[in-house]
């Protein structure tokens, strides 16, 4: 079993829909949770950073962490074609290394 | 503000040839530095990380090596490339927090 599980997709939704992206993990020591967006042939860019449990909102993006279920989510409201990308979750229990999900490819259809 | 550079952007090399990829960071001091490889449609595989000059930790045994000759310079090398070394190589930096920030990447094709 991988430490972090993430459905690779692709996930295809119509423009304007609410998107839900998820990761599950097995290590209860993880405290730091991140979501990255990666466009094709580009480096990943940090979208959301969350410490411990709870919600964090930034514009159309909301990150949720449920440590009791070992489950994290990224919601995208009013999705746009420009949101089409691969979304990677990452998490850590230390300052140096991140454990990565495989990434979910998201396609927003105009 | 901080920026991170990688070069070259793309590289096509024959099997058995040497490799040198360079990464430099601007606008920060004493960063943690990382080399990742990403195979097509796959997640990120950590290859090396460094917490200071001359300090390199290897995560995956292979024919690659890394060096950090200066505080904000990280180099990935190989003496003889294999076909399996093809991929997208990403350099990243972080400071006291866990957030990592990535460069634009180098796409390596070994023929």
Coordinates of N, CA, C and O in Angstrom, one line a residue, chain A residues 95-96, chain B residues 3-4 20-35 48-58 64-77 91-96:
Chain A
X95 N 10.4 18.7 8.2 CA 10.6 19.9 7.4 C 11.2 19.7 6.1 O 11.3 20.6 5.3
X96 N 11.7 18.5 5.8 CA 12.5 18.3 4.6 C 11.9 17.6 3.4 O 12.0 17.9 2.3
Chain B
X3 N 13.4 33.3 -6.9 CA 13.2 32.7 -8.2 C 14.2 31.5 -8.3 O 15.2 31.4 -7.7
X4 N 13.8 30.5 -9.1 CA 14.6 29.3 -9.3 C 14.7 29.1 -10.8 O 13.8 29.2 -11.6
X20 N 24.8 16.7 -17.1 CA 25.0 17.7 -16.1 C 23.8 18.7 -16.2 O 23.6 19.4 -17.2
X21 N 22.9 18.7 -15.2 CA 21.8 19.6 -15.1 C 22.1 20.6 -13.9 O 22.5 20.2 -12.9
X22 N 21.8 21.8 -14.2 CA 22.1 22.8 -13.1 C 20.8 23.5 -12.7 O 19.9 23.8 -13.4
X23 N 20.8 23.9 -11.4 CA 19.7 24.6 -10.8 C 20.3 25.7 -9.9 O 21.2 25.4 -9.1
X24 N 19.7 26.9 -10.0 CA 20.2 28.0 -9.1 C 19.0 28.7 -8.5 O 17.9 28.8 -9.2
X25 N 19.1 29.1 -7.3 CA 18.0 29.8 -6.6 C 18.5 31.2 -6.3 O 19.6 31.4 -5.9
X26 N 17.6 32.2 -6.5 CA 17.9 33.6 -6.2 C 16.9 34.1 -5.1 O 15.8 33.7 -5.0
X27 N 17.4 35.0 -4.3 CA 16.5 35.7 -3.4 C 16.3 35.0 -2.0 O 15.4 35.4 -1.3
X28 N 17.1 34.0 -1.7 CA 17.0 33.4 -0.4 C 18.4 32.8 0.0 O 19.2 32.6 -0.9
X29 N 18.6 32.6 1.2 CA 19.8 32.1 1.7 C 19.6 30.7 2.4 O 18.6 30.5 3.1
X30 N 20.6 29.8 2.3 CA 20.6 28.5 2.9 C 19.3 27.8 2.7 O 18.7 27.3 3.6
X31 N 18.9 27.7 1.4 CA 17.7 26.9 1.2 C 17.9 25.4 1.3 O 19.1 24.9 1.1
X32 N 16.9 24.6 1.5 CA 17.0 23.2 1.3 C 16.7 23.0 -0.2 O 15.9 23.7 -0.8
X33 N 17.5 22.1 -0.9 CA 17.4 21.9 -2.3 C 17.1 20.5 -2.6 O 17.5 19.6 -1.9
X34 N 16.3 20.3 -3.7 CA 15.8 18.9 -4.0 C 15.9 18.7 -5.5 O 15.7 19.6 -6.3
X35 N 16.2 17.5 -5.9 CA 16.1 17.0 -7.3 C 15.0 15.9 -7.3 O 15.1 14.9 -6.5
X48 N 17.4 13.4 -4.8 CA 18.4 13.9 -3.8 C 17.8 15.1 -3.1 O 17.0 15.8 -3.7
X49 N 18.3 15.3 -1.9 CA 18.0 16.6 -1.2 C 19.3 17.0 -0.5 O 20.1 16.2 -0.1
X50 N 19.3 18.3 -0.2 CA 20.5 18.9 0.4 C 20.1 20.0 1.3 O 19.3 20.9 1.0
X51 N 20.6 20.0 2.6 CA 20.3 21.0 3.6 C 21.4 22.0 3.7 O 21.3 23.0 4.5
X52 N 22.5 21.8 3.0 CA 23.6 22.8 3.0 C 24.7 22.4 2.0 O 24.7 21.4 1.4
X53 N 25.7 23.3 1.9 CA 26.8 23.1 1.0 C 27.5 21.8 1.3 O 27.8 21.5 2.4
X54 N 27.6 21.0 0.2 CA 28.3 19.7 0.4 C 27.6 18.6 1.1 O 28.1 17.5 1.2
X55 N 26.3 18.9 1.5 CA 25.5 17.9 2.2 C 24.4 17.4 1.3 O 23.5 18.1 0.9
X56 N 24.6 16.1 0.9 CA 23.7 15.5 -0.1 C 23.2 14.2 0.5 O 23.9 13.4 1.0
X57 N 21.8 14.1 0.4 CA 21.2 12.8 0.8 C 20.6 12.2 -0.5 O 19.9 12.9 -1.2
X58 N 20.9 10.9 -0.6 CA 20.3 10.2 -1.8 C 19.1 9.3 -1.4 O 19.2 8.6 -0.4
X64 N 22.9 8.2 -10.9 CA 22.9 9.7 -10.9 C 23.6 10.1 -9.6 O 23.6 9.4 -8.6
X65 N 24.2 11.3 -9.6 CA 24.7 11.9 -8.4 C 24.4 13.4 -8.4 O 24.0 13.9 -9.4
X66 N 24.5 14.0 -7.2 CA 24.2 15.4 -7.1 C 25.3 16.1 -6.3 O 26.0 15.4 -5.5
X67 N 25.5 17.3 -6.5 CA 26.5 18.1 -5.8 C 25.9 19.5 -5.5 O 25.1 20.0 -6.3
X68 N 26.4 20.1 -4.5 CA 26.0 21.5 -4.1 C 27.3 22.3 -3.8 O 27.7 22.4 -2.7
X69 N 27.9 22.8 -4.9 CA 29.1 23.5 -4.7 C 29.0 24.9 -4.1 O 29.9 25.4 -3.5
X70 N 27.8 25.5 -4.2 CA 27.5 26.8 -3.6 C 26.2 26.8 -2.9 O 25.4 25.9 -3.2
X71 N 25.9 27.7 -2.1 CA 24.7 27.7 -1.3 C 23.4 27.6 -2.1 O 22.5 26.9 -1.7
X72 N 23.4 28.3 -3.2 CA 22.2 28.3 -4.0 C 22.3 27.6 -5.4 O 21.6 28.0 -6.3
X73 N 23.2 26.7 -5.5 CA 23.5 25.9 -6.7 C 23.4 24.5 -6.4 O 24.1 23.9 -5.5
X74 N 22.7 23.8 -7.3 CA 22.5 22.3 -7.1 C 22.7 21.7 -8.5 O 22.0 22.1 -9.4
X75 N 23.5 20.7 -8.6 CA 23.8 20.1 -9.9 C 23.5 18.6 -9.8 O 23.9 17.9 -8.9
X76 N 22.9 18.1 -10.9 CA 22.6 16.7 -11.0 C 23.5 16.2 -12.2 O 23.5 16.8 -13.2
X77 N 24.1 15.0 -11.9 CA 25.1 14.5 -12.9 C 25.0 13.0 -13.1 O 24.4 12.3 -12.2
X91 N 13.9 20.7 -10.1 CA 14.6 21.1 -8.9 C 13.6 22.0 -8.1 O 12.7 22.6 -8.6
X92 N 13.8 21.9 -6.8 CA 12.9 22.6 -5.9 C 13.7 23.1 -4.7 O 14.8 22.6 -4.4
X93 N 13.1 24.2 -4.1 CA 13.8 24.7 -2.9 C 12.7 24.9 -1.8 O 11.5 25.0 -2.0
X94 N 13.2 24.9 -0.5 CA 12.3 25.2 0.6 C 13.2 25.9 1.7 O 14.4 25.8 1.6
X95 N 12.5 26.5 2.6 CA 13.3 27.1 3.7 C 12.8 26.4 5.0 O 12.7 25.2 5.1
X96 N 12.4 27.2 6.0 CA 12.0 26.6 7.3 C 10.7 25.9 7.3 O 10.4 25.0 8.1

